[in-house]
PDB file of N, CA and C in Angstrom:
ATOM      1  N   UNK O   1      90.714  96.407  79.048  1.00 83.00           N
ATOM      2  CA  UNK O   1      89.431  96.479  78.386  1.00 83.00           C
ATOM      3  C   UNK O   1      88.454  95.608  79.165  1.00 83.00           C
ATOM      4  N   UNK O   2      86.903  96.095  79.794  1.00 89.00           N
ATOM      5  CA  UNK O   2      85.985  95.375  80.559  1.00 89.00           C
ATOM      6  C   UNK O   2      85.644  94.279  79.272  1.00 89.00           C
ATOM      7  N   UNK O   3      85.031  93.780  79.728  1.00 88.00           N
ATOM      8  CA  UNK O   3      83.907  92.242  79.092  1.00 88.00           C
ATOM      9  C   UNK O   3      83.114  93.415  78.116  1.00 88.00           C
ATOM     10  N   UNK O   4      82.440  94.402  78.437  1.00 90.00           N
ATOM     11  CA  UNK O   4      81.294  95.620  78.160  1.00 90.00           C
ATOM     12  C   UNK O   4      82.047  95.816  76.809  1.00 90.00           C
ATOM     13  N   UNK O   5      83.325  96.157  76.912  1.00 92.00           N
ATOM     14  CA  UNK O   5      83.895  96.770  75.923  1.00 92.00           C
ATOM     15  C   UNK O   5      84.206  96.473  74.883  1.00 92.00           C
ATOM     16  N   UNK O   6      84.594  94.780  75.374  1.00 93.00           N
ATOM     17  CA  UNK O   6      84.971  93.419  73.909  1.00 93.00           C
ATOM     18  C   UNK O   6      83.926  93.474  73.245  1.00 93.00           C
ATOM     19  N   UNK O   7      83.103  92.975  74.229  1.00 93.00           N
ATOM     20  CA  UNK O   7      81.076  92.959  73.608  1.00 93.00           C
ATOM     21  C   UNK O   7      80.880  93.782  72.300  1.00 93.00           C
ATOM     22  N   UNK O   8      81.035  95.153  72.734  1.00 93.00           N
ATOM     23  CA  UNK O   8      81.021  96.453  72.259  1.00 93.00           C
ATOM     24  C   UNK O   8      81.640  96.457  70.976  1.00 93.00           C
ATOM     25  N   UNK O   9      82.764  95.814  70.981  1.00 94.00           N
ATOM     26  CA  UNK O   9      84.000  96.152  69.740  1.00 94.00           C
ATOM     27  C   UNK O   9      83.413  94.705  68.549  1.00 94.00           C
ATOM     28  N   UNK O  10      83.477  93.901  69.687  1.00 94.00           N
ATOM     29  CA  UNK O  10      82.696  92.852  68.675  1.00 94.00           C
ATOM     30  C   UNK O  10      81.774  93.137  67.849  1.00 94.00           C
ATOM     31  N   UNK O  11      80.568  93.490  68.335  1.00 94.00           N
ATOM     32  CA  UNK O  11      79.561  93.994  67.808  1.00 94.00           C
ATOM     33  C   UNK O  11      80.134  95.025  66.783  1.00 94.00           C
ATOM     34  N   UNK O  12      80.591  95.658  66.809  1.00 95.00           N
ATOM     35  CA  UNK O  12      80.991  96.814  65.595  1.00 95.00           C
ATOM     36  C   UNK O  12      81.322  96.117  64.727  1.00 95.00           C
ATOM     37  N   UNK O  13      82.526  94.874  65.191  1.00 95.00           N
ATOM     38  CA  UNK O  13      83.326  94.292  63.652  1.00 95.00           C
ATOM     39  C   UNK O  13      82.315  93.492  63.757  1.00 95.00           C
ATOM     40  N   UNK O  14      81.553  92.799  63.828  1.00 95.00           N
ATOM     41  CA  UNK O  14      80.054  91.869  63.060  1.00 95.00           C
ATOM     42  C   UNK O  14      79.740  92.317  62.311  1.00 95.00           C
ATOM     43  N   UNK O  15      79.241  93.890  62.400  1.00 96.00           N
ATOM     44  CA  UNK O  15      78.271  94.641  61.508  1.00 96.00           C
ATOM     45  C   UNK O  15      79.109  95.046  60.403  1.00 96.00           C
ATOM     46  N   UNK O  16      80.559  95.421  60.814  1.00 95.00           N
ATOM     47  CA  UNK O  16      81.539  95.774  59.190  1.00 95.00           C
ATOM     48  C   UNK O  16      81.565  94.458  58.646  1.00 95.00           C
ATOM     49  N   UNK O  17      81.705  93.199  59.649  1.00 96.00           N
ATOM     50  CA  UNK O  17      82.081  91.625  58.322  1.00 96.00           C
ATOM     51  C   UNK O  17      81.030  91.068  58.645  1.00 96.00           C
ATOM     52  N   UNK O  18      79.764  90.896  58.604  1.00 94.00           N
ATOM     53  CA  UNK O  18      79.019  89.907  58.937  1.00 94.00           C
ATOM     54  C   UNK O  18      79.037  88.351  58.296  1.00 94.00           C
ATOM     55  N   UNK O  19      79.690  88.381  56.732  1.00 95.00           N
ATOM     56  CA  UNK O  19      80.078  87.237  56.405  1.00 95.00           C
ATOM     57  C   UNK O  19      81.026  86.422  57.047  1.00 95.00           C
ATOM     58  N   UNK O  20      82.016  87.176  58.346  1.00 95.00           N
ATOM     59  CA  UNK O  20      82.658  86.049  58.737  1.00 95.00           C
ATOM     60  C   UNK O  20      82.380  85.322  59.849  1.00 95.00           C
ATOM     61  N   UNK O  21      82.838  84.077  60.383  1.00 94.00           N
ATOM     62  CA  UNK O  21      82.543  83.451  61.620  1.00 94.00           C
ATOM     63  C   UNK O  21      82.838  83.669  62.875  1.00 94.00           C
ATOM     64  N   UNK O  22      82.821  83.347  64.072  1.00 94.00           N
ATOM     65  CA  UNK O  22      83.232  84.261  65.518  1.00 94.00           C
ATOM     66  C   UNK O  22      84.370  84.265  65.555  1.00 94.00           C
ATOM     67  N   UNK O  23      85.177  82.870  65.034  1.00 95.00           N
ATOM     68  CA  UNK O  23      86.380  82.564  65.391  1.00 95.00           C
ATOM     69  C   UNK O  23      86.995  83.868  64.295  1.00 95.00           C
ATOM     70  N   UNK O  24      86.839  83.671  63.465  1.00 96.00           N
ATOM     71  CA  UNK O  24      87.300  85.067  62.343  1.00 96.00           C
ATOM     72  C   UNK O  24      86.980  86.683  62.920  1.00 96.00           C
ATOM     73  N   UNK O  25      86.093  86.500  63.104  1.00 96.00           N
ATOM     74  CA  UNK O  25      86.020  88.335  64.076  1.00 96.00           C
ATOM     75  C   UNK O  25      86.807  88.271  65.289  1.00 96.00           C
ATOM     76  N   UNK O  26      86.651  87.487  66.169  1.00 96.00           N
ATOM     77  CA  UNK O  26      87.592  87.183  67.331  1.00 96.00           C
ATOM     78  C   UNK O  26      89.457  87.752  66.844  1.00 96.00           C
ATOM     79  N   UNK O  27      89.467  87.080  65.551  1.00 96.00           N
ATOM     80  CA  UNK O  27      90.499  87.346  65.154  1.00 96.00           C
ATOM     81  C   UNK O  27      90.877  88.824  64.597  1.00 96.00           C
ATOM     82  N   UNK O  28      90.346  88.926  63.980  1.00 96.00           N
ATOM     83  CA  UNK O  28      90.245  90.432  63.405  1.00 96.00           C
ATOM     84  C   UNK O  28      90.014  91.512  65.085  1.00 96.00           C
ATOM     85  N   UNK O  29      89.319  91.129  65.884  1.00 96.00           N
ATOM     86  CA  UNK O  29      89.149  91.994  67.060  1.00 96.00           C
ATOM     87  C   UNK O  29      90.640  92.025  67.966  1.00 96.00           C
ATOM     88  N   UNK O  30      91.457  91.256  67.709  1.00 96.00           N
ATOM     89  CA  UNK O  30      92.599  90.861  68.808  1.00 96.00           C
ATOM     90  C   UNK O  30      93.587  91.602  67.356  1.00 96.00           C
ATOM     91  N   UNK O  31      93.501  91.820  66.426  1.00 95.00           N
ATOM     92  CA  UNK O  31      94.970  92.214  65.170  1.00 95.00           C
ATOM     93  C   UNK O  31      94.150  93.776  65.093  1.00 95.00           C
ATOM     94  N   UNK O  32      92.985  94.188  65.281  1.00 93.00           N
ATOM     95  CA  UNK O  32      93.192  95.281  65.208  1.00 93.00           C
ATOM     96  C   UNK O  32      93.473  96.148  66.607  1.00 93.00           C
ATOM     97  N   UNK O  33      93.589  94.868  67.653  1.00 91.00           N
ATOM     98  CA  UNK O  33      94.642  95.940  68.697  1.00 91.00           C
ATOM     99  C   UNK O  33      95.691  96.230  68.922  1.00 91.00           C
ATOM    100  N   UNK O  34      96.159  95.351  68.192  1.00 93.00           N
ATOM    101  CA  UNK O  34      97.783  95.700  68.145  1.00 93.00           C
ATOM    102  C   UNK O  34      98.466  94.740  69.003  1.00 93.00           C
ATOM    103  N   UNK O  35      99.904  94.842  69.722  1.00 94.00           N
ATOM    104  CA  UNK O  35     100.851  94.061  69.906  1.00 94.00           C
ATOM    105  C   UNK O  35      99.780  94.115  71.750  1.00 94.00           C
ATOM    106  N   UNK O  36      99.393  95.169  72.040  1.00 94.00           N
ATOM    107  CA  UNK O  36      99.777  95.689  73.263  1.00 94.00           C
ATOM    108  C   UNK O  36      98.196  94.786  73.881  1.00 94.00           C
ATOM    109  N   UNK O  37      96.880  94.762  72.845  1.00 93.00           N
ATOM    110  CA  UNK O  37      96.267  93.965  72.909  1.00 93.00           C
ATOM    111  C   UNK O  37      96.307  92.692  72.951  1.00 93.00           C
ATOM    112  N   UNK O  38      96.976  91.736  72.260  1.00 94.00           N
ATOM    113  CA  UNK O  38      97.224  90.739  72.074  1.00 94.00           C
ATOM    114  C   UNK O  38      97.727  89.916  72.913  1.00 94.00           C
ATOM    115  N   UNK O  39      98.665  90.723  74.066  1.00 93.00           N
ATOM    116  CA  UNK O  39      99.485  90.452  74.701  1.00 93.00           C
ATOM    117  C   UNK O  39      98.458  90.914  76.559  1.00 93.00           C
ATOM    118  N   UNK O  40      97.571  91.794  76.666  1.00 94.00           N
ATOM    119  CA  UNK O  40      96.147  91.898  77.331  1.00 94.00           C
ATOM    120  C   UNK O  40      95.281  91.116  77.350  1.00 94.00           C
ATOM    121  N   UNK O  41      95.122  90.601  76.604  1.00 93.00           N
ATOM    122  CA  UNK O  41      94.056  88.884  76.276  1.00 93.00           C
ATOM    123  C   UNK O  41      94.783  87.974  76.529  1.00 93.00           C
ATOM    124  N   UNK O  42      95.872  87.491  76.052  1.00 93.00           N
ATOM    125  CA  UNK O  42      96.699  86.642  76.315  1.00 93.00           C
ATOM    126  C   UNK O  42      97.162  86.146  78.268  1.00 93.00           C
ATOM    127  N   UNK O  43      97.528  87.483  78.373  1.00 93.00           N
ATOM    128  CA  UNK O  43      97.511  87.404  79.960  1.00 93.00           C
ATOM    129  C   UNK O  43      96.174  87.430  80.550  1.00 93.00           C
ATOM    130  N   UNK O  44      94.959  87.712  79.826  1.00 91.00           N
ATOM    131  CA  UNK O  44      93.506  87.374  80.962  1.00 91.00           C
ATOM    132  C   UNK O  44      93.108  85.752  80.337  1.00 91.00           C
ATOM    133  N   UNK O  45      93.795  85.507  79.545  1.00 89.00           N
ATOM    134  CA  UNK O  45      93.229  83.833  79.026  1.00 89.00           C
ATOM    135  C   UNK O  45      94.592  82.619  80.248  1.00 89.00           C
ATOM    136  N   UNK O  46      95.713  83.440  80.482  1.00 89.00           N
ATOM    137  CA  UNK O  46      95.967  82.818  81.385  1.00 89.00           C
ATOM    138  C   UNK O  46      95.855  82.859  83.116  1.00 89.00           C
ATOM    139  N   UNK O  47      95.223  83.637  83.317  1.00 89.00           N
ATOM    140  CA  UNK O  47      95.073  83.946  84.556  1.00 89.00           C
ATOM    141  C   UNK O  47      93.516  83.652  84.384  1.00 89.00           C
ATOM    142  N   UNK O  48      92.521  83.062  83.852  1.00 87.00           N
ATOM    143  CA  UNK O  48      91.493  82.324  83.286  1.00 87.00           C
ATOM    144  C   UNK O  48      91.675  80.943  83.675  1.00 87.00           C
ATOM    145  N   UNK O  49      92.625  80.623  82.903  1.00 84.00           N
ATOM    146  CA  UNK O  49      92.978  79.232  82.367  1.00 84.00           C
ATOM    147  C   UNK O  49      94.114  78.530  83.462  1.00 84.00           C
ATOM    148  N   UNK O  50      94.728  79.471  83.853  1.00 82.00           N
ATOM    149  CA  UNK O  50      95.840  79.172  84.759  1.00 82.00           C
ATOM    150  C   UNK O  50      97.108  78.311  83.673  1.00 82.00           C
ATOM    151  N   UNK O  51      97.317  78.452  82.874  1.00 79.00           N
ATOM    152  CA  UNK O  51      98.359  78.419  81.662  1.00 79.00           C
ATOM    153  C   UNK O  51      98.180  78.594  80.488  1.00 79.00           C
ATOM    154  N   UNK O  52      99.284  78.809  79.495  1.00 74.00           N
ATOM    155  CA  UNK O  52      99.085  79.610  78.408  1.00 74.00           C
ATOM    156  C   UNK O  52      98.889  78.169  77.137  1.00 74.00           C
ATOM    157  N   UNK O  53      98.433  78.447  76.743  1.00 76.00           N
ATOM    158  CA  UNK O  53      98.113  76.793  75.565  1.00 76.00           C
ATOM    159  C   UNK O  53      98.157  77.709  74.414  1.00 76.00           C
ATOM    160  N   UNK O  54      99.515  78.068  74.011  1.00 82.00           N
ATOM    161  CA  UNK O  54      99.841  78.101  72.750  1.00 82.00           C
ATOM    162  C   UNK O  54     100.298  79.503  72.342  1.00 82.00           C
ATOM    163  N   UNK O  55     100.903  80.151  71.176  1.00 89.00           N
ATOM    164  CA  UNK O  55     101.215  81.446  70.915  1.00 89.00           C
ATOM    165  C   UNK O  55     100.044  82.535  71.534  1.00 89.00           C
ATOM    166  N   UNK O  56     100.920  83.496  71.610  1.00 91.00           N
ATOM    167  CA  UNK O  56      99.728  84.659  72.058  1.00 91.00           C
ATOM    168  C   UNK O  56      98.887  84.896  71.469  1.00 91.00           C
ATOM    169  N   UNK O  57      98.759  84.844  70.108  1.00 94.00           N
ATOM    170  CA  UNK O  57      97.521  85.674  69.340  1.00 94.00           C
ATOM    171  C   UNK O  57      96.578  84.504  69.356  1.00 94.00           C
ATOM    172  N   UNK O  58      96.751  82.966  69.261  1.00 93.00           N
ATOM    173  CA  UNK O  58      95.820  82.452  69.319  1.00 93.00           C
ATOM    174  C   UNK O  58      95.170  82.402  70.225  1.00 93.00           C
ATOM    175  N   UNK O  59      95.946  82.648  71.446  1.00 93.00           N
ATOM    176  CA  UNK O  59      95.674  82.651  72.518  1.00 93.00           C
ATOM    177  C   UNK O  59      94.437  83.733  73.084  1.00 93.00           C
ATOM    178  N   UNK O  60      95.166  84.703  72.310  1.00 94.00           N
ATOM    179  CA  UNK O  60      94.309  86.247  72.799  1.00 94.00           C
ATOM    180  C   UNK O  60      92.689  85.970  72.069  1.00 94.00           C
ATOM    181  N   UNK O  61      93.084  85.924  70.908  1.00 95.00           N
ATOM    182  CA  UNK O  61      91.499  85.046  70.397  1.00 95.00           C
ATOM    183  C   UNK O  61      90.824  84.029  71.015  1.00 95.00           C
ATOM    184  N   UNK O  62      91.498  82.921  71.700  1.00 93.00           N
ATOM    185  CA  UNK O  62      90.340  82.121  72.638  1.00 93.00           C
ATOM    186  C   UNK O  62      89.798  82.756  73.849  1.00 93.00           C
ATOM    187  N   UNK O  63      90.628  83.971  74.402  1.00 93.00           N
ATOM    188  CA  UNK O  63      89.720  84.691  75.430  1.00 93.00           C
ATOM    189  C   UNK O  63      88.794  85.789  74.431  1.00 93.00           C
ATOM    190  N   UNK O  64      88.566  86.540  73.538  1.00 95.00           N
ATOM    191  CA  UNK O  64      87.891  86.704  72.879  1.00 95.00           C
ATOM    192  C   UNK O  64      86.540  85.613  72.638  1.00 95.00           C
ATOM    193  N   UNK O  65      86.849  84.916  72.538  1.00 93.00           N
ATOM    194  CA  UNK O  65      85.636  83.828  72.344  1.00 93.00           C
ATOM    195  C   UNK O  65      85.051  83.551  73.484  1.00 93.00           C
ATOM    196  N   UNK O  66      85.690  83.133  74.676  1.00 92.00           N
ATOM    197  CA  UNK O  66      85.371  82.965  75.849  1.00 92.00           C
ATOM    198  C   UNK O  66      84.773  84.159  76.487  1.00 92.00           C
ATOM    199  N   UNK O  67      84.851  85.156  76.185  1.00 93.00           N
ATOM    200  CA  UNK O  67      83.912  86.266  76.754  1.00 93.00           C
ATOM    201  C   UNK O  67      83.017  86.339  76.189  1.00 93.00           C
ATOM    202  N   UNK O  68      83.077  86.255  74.691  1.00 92.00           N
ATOM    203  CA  UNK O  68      81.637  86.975  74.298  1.00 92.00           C
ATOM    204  C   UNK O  68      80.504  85.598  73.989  1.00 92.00           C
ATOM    205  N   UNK O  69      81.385  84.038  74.465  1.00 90.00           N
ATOM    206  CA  UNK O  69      80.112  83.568  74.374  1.00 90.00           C
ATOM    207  C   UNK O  69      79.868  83.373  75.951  1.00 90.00           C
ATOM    208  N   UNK O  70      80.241  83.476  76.977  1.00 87.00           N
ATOM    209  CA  UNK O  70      80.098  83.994  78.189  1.00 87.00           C
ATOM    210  C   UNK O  70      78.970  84.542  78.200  1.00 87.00           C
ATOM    211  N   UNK O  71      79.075  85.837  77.997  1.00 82.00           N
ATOM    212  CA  UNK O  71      78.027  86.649  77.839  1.00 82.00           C
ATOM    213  C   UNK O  71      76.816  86.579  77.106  1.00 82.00           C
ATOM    214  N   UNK O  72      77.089  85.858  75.766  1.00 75.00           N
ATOM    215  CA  UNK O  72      76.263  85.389  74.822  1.00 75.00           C
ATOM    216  C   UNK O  72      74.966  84.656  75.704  1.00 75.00           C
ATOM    217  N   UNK O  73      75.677  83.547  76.525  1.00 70.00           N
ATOM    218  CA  UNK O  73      74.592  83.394  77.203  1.00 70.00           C
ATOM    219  C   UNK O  73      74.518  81.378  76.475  1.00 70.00           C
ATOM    220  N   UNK O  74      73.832  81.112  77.332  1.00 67.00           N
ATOM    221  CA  UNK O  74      73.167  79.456  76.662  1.00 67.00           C
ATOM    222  C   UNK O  74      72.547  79.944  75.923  1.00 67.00           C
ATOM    223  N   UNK O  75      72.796  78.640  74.803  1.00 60.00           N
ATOM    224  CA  UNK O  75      72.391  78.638  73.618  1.00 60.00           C
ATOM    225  C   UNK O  75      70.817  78.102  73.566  1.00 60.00           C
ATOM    226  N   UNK O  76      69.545  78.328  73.082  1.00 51.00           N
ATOM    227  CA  UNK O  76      68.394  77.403  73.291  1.00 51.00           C
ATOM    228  C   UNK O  76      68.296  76.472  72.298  1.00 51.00           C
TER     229      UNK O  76
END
């Protein structure tokens, strides 16, 4: 999945939960991909990071975060 595409998916689950926080959509974006996702993030957060800091899914969620505030951009 490109950066374009997380962006993309993010944005969809915002607009279905907008009550929740990034770290919570992040989450919800990495469980509704399944095993095969989880384990796709996980390996780009370590080849990122150059080691794995902790179970996969949390894991797969901090590259989730790390892209889309990447992209997000500085904050003003």
């Amino acid at each position: 999945m490109t950066a374009e595409e997380l962006i993309v998916e993010f944005a969809l689950t915002r607009l279905d939960h907008p009550d929740l926080d990034l770290e919570e959509l992040a989450a919800l974006v990495v469980r509704r991909g399944g095993p095969e996702r989880v384990l796709e993030f996980a390996a780009a957060n370590l080849a990122e990071r150059g080691e794995l800091r902790g179970a996969p899914f949390p894991t797969a969620v901090e590259h989730v975060l790390r892209v889309v505030l990447t992209l997000r951009g500085p904050s003003d």
